[in-house]
Short mmCIF file of C-alpha atoms in Angstrom, two decimals:
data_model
loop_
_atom_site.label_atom_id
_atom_site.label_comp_id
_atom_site.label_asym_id
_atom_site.label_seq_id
_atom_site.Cartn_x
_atom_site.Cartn_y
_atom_site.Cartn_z
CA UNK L 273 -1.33 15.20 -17.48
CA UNK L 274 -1.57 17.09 -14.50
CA UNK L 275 -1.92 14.50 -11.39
CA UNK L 276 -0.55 12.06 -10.41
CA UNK L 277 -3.15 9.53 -10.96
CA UNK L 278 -1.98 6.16 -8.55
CA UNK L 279 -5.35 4.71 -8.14
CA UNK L 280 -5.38 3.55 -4.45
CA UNK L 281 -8.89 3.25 -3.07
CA UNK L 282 -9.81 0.04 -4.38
CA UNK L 283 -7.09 -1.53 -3.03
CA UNK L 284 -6.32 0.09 -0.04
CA UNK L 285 -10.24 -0.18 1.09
CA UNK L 286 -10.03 -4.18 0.14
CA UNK L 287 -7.10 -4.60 2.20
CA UNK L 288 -8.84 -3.08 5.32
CA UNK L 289 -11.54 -5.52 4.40
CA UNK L 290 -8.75 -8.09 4.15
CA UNK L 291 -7.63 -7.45 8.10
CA UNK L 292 -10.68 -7.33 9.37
CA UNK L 293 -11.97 -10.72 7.98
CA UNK L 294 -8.02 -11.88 10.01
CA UNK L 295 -6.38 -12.38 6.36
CA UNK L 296 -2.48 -12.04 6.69
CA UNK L 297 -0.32 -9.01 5.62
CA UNK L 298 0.96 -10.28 2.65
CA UNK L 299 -2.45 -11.00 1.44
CA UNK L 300 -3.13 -7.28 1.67
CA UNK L 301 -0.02 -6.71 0.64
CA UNK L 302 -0.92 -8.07 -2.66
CA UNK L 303 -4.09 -6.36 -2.71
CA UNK L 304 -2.97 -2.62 -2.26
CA UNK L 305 -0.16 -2.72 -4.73
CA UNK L 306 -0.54 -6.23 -7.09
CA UNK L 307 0.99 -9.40 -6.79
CA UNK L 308 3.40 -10.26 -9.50
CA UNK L 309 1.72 -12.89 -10.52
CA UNK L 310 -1.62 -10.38 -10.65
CA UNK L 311 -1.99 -7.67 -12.84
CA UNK L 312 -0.05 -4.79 -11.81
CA UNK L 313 -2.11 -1.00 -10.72
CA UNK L 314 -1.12 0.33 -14.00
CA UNK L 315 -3.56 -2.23 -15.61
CA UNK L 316 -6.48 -0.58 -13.96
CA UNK L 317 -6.02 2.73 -15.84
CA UNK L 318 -8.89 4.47 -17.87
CA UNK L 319 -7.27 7.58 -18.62
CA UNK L 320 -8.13 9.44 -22.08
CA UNK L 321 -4.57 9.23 -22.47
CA UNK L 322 -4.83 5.12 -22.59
CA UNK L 323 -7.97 5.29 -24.25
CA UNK L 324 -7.15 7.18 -27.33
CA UNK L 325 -4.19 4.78 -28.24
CA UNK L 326 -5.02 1.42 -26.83
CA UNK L 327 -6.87 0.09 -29.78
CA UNK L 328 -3.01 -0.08 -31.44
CA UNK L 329 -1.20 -2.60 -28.49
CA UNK L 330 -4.09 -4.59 -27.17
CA UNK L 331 -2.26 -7.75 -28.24
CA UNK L 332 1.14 -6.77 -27.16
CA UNK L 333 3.03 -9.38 -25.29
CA UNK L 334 4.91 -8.19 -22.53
CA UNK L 335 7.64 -11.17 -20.94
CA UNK L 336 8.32 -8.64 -18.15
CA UNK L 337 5.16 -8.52 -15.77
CA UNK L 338 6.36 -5.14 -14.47
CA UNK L 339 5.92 -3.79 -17.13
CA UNK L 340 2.18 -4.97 -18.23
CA UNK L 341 0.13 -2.58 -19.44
CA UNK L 342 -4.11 -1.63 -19.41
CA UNK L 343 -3.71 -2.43 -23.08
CA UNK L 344 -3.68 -5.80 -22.80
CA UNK L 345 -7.35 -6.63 -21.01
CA UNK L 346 -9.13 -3.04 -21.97
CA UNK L 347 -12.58 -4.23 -21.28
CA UNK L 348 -12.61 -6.55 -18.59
CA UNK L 349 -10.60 -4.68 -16.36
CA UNK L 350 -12.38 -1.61 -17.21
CA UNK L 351 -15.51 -3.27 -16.05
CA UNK L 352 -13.35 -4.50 -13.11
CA UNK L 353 -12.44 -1.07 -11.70
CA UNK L 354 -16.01 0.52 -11.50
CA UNK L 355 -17.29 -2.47 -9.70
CA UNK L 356 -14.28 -2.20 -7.44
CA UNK L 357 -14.87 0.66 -6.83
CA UNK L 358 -18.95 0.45 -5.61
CA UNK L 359 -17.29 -2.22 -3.30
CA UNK L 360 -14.38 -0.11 -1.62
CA UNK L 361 -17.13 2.82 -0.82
CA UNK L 362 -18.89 0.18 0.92
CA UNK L 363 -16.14 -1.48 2.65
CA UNK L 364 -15.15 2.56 3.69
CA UNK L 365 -18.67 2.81 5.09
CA UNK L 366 -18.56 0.06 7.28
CA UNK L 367 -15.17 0.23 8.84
CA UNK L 368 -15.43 4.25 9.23
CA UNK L 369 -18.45 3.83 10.88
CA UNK L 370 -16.83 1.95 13.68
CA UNK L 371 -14.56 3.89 16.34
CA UNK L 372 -11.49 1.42 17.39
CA UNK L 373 -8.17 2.28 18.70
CA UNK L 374 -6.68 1.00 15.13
CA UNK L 375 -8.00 3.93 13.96
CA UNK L 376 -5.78 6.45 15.52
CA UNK L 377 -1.66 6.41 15.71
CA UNK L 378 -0.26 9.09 17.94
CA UNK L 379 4.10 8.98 17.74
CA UNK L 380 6.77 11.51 18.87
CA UNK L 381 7.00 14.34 16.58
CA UNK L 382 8.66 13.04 13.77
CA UNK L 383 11.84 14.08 11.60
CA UNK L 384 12.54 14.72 8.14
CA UNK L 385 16.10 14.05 7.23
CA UNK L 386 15.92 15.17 3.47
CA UNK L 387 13.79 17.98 2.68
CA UNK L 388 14.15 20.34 -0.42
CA UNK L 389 12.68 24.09 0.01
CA UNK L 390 13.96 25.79 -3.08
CA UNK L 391 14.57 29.50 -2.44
CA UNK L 392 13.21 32.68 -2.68
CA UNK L 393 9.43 33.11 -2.35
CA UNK L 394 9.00 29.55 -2.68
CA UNK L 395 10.34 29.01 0.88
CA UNK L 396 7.19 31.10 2.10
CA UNK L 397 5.15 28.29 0.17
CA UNK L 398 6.47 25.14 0.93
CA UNK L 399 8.22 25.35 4.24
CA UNK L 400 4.73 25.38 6.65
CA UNK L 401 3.78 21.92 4.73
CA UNK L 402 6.15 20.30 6.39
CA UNK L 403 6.50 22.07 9.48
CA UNK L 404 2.53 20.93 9.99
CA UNK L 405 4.43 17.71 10.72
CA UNK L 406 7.77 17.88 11.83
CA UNK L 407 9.59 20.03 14.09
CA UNK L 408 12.90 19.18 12.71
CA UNK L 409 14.54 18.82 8.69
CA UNK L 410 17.54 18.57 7.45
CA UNK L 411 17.57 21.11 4.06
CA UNK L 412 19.00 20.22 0.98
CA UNK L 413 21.81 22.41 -0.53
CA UNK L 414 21.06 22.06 -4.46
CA UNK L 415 20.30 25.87 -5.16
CA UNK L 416 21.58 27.95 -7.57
CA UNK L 417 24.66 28.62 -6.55
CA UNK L 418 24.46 25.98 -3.85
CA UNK L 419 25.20 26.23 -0.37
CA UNK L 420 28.45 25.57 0.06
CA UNK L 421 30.07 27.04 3.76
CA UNK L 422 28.54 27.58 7.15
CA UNK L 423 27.93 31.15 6.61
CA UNK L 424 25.45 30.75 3.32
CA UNK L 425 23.81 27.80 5.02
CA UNK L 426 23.21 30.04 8.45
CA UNK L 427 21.75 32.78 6.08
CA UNK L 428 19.62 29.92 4.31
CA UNK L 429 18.29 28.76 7.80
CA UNK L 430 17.00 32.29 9.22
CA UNK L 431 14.93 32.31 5.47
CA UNK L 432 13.42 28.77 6.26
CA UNK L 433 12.88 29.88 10.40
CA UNK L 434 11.31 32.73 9.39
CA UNK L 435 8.95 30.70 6.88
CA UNK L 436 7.76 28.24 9.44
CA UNK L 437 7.38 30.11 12.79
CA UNK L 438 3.58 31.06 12.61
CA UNK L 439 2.83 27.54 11.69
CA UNK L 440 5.63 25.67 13.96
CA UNK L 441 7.81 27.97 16.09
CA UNK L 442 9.47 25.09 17.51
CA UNK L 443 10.21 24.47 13.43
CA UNK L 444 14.49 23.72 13.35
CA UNK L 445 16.03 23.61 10.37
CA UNK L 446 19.30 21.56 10.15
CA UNK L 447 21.80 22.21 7.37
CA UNK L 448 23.97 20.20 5.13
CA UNK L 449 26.65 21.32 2.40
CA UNK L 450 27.05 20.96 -0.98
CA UNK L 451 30.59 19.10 -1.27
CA UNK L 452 32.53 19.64 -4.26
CA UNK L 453 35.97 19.26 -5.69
CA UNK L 454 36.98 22.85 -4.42
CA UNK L 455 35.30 21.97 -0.43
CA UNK L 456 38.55 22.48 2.03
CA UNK L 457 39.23 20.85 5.32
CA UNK L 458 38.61 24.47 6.72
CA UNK L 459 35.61 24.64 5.54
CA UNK L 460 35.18 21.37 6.96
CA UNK L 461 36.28 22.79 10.22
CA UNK L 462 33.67 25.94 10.19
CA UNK L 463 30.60 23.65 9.06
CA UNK L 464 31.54 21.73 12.51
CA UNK L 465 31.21 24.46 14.66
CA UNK L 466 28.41 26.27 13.30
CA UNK L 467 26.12 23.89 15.71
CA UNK L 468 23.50 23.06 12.75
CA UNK L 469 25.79 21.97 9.95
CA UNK L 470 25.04 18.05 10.44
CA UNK L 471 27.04 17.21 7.07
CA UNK L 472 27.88 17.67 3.93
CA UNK L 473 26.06 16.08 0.67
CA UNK L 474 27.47 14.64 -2.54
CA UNK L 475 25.92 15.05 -5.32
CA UNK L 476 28.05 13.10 -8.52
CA UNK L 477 28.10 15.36 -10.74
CA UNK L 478 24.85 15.54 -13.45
CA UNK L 479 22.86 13.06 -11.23
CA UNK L 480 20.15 15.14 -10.49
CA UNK L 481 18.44 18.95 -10.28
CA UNK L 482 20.88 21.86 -9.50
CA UNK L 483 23.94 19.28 -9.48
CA UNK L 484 26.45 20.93 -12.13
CA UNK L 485 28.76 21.67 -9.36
CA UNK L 486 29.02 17.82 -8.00
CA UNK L 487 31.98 15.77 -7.46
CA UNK L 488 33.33 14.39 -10.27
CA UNK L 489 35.76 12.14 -8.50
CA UNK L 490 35.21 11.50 -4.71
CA UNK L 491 39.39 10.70 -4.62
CA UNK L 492 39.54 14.56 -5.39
CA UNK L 493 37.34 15.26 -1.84
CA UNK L 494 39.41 12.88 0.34
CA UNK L 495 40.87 15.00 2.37
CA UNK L 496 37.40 16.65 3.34
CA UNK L 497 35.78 13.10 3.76
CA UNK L 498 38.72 12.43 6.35
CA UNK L 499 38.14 15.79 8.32
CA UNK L 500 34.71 15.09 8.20
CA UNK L 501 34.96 11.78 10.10
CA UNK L 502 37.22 13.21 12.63
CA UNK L 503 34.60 16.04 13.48
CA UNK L 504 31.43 13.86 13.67
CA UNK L 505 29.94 15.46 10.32
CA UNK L 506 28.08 13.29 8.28
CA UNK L 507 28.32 12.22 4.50
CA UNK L 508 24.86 11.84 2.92
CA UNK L 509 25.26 10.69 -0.52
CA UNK L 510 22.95 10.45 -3.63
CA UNK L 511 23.79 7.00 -4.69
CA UNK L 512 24.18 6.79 -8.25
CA UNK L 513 26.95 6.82 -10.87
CA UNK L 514 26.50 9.00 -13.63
CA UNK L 515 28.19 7.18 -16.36
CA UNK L 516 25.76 7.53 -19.68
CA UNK L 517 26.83 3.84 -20.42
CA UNK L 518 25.50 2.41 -17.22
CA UNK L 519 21.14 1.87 -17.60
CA UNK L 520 19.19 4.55 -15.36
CA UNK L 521 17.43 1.52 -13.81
CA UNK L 522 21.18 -0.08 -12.62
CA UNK L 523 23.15 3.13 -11.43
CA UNK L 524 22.68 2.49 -7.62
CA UNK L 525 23.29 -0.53 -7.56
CA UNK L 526 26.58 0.37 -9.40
CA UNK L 527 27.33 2.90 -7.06
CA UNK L 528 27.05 0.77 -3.93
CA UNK L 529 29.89 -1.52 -6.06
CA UNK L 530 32.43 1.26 -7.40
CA UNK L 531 31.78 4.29 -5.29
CA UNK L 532 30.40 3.44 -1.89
CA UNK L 533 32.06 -0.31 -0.76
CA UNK L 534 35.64 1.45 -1.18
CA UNK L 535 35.14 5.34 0.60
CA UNK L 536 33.92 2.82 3.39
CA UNK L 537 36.71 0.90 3.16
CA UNK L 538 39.00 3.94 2.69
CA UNK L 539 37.55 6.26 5.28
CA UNK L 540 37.10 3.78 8.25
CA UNK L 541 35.47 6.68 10.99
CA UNK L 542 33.62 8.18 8.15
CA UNK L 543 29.53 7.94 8.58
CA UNK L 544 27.66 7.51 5.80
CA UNK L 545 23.39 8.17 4.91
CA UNK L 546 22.68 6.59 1.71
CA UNK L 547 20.01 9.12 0.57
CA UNK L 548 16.48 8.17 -0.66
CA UNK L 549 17.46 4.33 -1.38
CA UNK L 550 15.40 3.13 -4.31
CA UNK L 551 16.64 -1.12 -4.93
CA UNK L 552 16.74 -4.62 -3.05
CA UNK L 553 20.84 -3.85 -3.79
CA UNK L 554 20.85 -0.61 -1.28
CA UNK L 555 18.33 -1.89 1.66
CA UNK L 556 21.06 -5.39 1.52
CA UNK L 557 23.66 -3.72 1.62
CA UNK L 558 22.69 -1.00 4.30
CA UNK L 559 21.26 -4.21 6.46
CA UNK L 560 23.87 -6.65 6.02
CA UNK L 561 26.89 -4.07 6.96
CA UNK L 562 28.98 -5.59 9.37
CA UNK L 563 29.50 -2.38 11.84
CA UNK L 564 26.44 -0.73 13.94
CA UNK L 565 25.99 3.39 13.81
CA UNK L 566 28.31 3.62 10.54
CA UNK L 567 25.79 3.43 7.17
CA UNK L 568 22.53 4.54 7.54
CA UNK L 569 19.91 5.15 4.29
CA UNK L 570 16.20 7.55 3.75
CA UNK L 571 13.33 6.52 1.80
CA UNK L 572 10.95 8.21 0.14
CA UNK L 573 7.04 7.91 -0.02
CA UNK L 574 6.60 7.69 -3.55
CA UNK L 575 9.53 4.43 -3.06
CA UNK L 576 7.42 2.23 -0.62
CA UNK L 577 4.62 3.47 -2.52
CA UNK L 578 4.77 2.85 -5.98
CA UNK L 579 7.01 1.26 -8.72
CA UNK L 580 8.04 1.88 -12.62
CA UNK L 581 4.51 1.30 -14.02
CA UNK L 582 3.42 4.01 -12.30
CA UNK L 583 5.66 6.38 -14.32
CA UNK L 584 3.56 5.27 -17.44
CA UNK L 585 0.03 4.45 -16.07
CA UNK L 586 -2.09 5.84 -19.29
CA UNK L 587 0.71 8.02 -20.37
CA UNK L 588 3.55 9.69 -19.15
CA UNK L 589 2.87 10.83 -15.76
CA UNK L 590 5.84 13.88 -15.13
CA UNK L 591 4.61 14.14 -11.42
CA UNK L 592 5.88 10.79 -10.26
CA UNK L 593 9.31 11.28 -11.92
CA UNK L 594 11.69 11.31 -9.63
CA UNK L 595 15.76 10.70 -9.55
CA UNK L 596 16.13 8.00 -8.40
CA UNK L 597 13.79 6.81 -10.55
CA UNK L 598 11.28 4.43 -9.67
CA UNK L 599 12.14 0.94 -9.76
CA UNK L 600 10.78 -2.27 -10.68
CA UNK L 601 8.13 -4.55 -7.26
CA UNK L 602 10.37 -6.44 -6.31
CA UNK L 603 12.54 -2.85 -5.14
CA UNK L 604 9.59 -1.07 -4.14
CA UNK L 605 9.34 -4.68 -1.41
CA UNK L 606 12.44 -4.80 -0.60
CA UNK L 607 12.77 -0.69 0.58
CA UNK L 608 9.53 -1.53 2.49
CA UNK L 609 10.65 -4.59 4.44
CA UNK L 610 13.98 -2.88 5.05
CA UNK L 611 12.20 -0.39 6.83
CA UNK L 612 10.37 -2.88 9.01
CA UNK L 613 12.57 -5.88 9.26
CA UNK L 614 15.58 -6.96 11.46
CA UNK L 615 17.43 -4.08 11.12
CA UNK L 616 15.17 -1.65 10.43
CA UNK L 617 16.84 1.11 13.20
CA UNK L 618 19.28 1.59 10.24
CA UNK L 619 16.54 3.51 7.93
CA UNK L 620 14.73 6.38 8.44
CA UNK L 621 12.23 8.86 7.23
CA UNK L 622 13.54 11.47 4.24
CA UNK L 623 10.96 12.52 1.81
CA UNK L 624 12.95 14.11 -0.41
CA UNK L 625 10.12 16.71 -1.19
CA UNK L 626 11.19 18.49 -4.08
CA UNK L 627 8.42 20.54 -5.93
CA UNK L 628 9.12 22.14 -9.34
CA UNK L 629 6.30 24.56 -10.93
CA UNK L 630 3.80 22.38 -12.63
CA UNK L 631 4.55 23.86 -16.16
CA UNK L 632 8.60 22.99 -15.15
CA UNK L 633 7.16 19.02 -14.57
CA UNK L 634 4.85 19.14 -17.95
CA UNK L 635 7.21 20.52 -20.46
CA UNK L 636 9.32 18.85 -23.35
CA UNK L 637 12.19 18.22 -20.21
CA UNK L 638 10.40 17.88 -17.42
CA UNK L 639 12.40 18.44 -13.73
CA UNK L 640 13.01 15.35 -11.54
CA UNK L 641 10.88 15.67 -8.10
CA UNK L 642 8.04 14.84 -6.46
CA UNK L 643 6.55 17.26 -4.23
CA UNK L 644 4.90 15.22 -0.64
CA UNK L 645 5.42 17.41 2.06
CA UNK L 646 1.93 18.74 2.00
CA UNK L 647 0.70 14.91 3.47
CA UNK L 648 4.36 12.84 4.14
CA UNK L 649 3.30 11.38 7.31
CA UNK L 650 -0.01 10.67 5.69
CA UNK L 651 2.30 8.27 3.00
CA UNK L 652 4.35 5.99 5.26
CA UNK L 653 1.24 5.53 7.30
CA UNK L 654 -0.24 4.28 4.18
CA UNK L 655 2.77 2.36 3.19
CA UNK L 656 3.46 0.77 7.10
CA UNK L 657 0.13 -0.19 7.14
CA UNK L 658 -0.17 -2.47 3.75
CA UNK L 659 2.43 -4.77 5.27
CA UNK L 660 0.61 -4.47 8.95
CA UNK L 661 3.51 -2.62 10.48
CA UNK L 662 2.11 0.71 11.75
CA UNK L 663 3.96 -0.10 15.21
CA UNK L 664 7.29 0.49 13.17
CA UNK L 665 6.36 3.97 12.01
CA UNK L 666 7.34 5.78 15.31
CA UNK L 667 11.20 4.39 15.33
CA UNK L 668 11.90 5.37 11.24
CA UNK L 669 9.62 8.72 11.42
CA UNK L 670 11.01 9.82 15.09
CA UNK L 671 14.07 7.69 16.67
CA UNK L 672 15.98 6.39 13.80
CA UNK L 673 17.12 9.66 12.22
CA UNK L 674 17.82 11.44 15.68
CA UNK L 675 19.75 8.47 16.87
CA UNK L 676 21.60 8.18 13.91
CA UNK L 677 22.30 11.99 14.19
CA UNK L 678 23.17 12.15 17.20
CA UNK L 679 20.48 14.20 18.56
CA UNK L 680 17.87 14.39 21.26
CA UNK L 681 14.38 13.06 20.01
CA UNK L 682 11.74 15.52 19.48
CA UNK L 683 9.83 15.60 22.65
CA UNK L 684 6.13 16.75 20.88
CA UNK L 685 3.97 14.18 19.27
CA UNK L 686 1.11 14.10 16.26
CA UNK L 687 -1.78 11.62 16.05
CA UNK L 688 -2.46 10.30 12.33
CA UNK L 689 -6.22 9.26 12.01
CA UNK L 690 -7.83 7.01 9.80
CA UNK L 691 -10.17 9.51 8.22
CA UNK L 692 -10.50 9.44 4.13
CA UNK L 693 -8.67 12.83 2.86
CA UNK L 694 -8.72 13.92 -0.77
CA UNK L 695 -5.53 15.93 -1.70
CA UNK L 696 -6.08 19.21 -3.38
CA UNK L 697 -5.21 19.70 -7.08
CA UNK L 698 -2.24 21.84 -6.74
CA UNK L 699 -0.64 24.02 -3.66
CA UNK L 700 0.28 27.45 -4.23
CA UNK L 701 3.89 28.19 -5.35
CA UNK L 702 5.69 31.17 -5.20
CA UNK L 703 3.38 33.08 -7.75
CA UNK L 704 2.81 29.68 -9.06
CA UNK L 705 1.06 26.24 -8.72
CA UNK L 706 2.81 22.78 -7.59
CA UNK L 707 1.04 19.46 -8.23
CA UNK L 708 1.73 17.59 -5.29
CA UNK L 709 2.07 13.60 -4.74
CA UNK L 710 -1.43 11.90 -4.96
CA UNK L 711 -3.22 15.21 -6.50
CA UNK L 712 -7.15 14.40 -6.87
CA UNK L 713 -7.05 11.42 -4.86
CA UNK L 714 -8.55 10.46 -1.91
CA UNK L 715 -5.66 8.69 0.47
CA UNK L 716 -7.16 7.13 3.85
CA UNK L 717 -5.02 8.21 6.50
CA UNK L 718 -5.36 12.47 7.92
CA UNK L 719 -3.43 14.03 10.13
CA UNK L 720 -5.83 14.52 13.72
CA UNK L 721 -6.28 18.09 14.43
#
């Protein structure tokens, strides 16, 4: 497998029909990503993959409806896809052919508060993707070694300035540090006055790529968590235990319970970002806090955009595997109305772009990452727009994060259109190739030259 193979123009064409004919959000809704009580997107797959081995379940019987798969109708919904599809090139036609003001979103320049670059020549590669879009990101410190003071971050940012300038010069890279058992309050202190050290990131250790060196107990890092709070730095945490007992599917919501709920209650000044939020569990818990400016979470594209099926649509599909994994609808819902609902000034845009080499994703032990910087704006227009919401996608791609960081906004701005795009194959990646998120489609939102 070598794309990611999330089948959206069907669905996303119908729901345009949907709006126009004044059917409500949650209709289309239903339409771009199935109902639960509908069959799910990973029903409507007719890869070779599926087709070589689907003779053998066809009569499975799956209780869980998130997990339903193209086995059990072969035939009818094959039949139902290619007529779908004849429709949704016709429903395109029409609704392209039109100019309206629905078909162009212009917002402040937006932010991108979790952004991996890797290192070397690979920062050449990946770096102007996202400066296309963003004149700000804050830059993971997961290398190998990881960045870990103020003085290997600043040499880190002059790589990823240098990278960007011809395609953004007003490109700023913002730093954050790898905390581990060894991290000092005085190297607390220097990360504070550097002037682009927002924070410092904790990664338990094992819980995802490049994290070997992660905190093993966060009681060991308490007396950097309290510095921290007292300088204004930031804790940005990836929100998962790490205990092999505990089910992949259940570890941030066990995290929120053992780890999170008592730093919070231990370090009462400390600020917290809840990084790349994946369940119903985190967006509560981040909305339902009782103090304003304190906790604070990302999400990712591929979060509001898909769920589990998607990791098994036809086969195993190593470009959609991410850590956090994906997680079951009712998740993927729940991060999306977060992001729009009553307190949505409490989540913002992180993509959490984090390409591997496509052999590294297709191999016996595939990496964890999915690579969307190359269209990320393109995403959460997609995703704002299936619940009718596009006028929330300025505050979580452009205010939220700055607020919450306690910088000015970007003063710039970009203009999404509503033009049909296909995403290339793979992106060239430091001598080698990177599939990126939604490779071979055709996604209906481009960014207006």
């Amino acid at each position: 497998t070598t794309t990611t193979t999330t089948t959206t123009e069907h669905r996303i064409m119908t729901m345009l029909l949907l709006r126009r004919t004044n059917k409500t959000p949650s209709m289309s809704r239903a339409v771009l990503f199935g109902a639960r009580h509908n069959r799910t997107e990973l029903e409507t797959s007719s890869s070779s993959c599926y087709n070589d081995h689907h003779h053998h379940h066809r009569h499975r019987h799956q209780e869980d409806n998130t997990l339903r798969t193209t086995a059990q109708y072969p035939l009818r919904q094959n039949g139902r896809r290619r007529r779908g599809r004849r429709i949704a090139s016709k429903i395109y036609s029409s609704s392209s052919s039109s100019s309206s003001m629905d078909d162009f979103l212009t917002i402040t320049k937006p932010d991108d508060w979790h952004l991996h670059v890797r290192d070397g020549s690979k920062i050449t590669s990946v770096v102007p993707h996202t400066a296309r879009q963003f004149d700000r990101a804050l830059i993971m410190p997961n290398l190998t070694p990881p960045v870990r003071t103020a003085e290997e971050a600043g040499t880190y940012r002059k790589l990823i300035t240098e990278a960007a300038k011809e395609t953004n010069a007003r490109f700023e890279p913002h730093m954050t540090l790898y905390l581990t058992d060894e991290t000092s309050e005085a190297i607390v202190e220097d990360a504070a006055k550097s002037g682009y050290v927002r924070g410092f990131k904790l990664y338990p250790a094992g819980a995802t790529t490049n994290s070997s060196f992660g905190v093993t107990d966060v009681k060991r890092v308490m007396p950097a968590l309290r510095k921290m709070a007292e300088l204004g730095l930031i804790l940005q945490v990836h929100g998962e235990v790490t205990h092999q007992t505990v089910d992949i599917f259940d570890r941030e919501a066990r995290y929120i319970d053992e780890v999170l709920k008592p730093l919070l209650d231990e370090v009462k000044d400390l600020r917290v970002v809840m990084e790349h939020i994946t369940t119903k569990n985190a967006a509560d818990f981040v909305s339902t806090f009782p103090e304003d400016g304190r906790l604070a979470a990302t999400i990712t594209p591929q979060h509001v955009l898909l769920n589990r099926n998607a990791l098994f649509k036809g086969g195993m599909r190593p470009h959609v595997f991410c850590l956090p994994i994906l997680k079951r609808e009712e998740h993927r819902e729940a991060v999306l109305n977060a992001a729009v609902g009553t307190k949505s000034e409490r989540f913002f845009l992180g993509t959490d772009s984090a390409p591997h080499p496509k052999g590294a994703k297709e191999s016996a032990c595939g990496c964890a990452g999915v690579f969307s910087a190359h269209a990320a704006l393109n995403f959460y227009a997609m995703a704002f727009d299936s619940v009718g919401k596009l006028d929330k996608l300025e505050a979580f791609a452009s205010h939220n994060g700055a607020d919450f960081y306690r910088v000015p906004r970007n003063s710039g701005t970009i203009t999404l259109k509503r033009e049909e795009w296909k995403v290339p194959e793979t992106y060239e990646f430091g001598g080698d190739v990177v599939v990126p998120f939604f490779a071979g489609e055709k996604i209906p939102w481009s960014v207006s030259s």
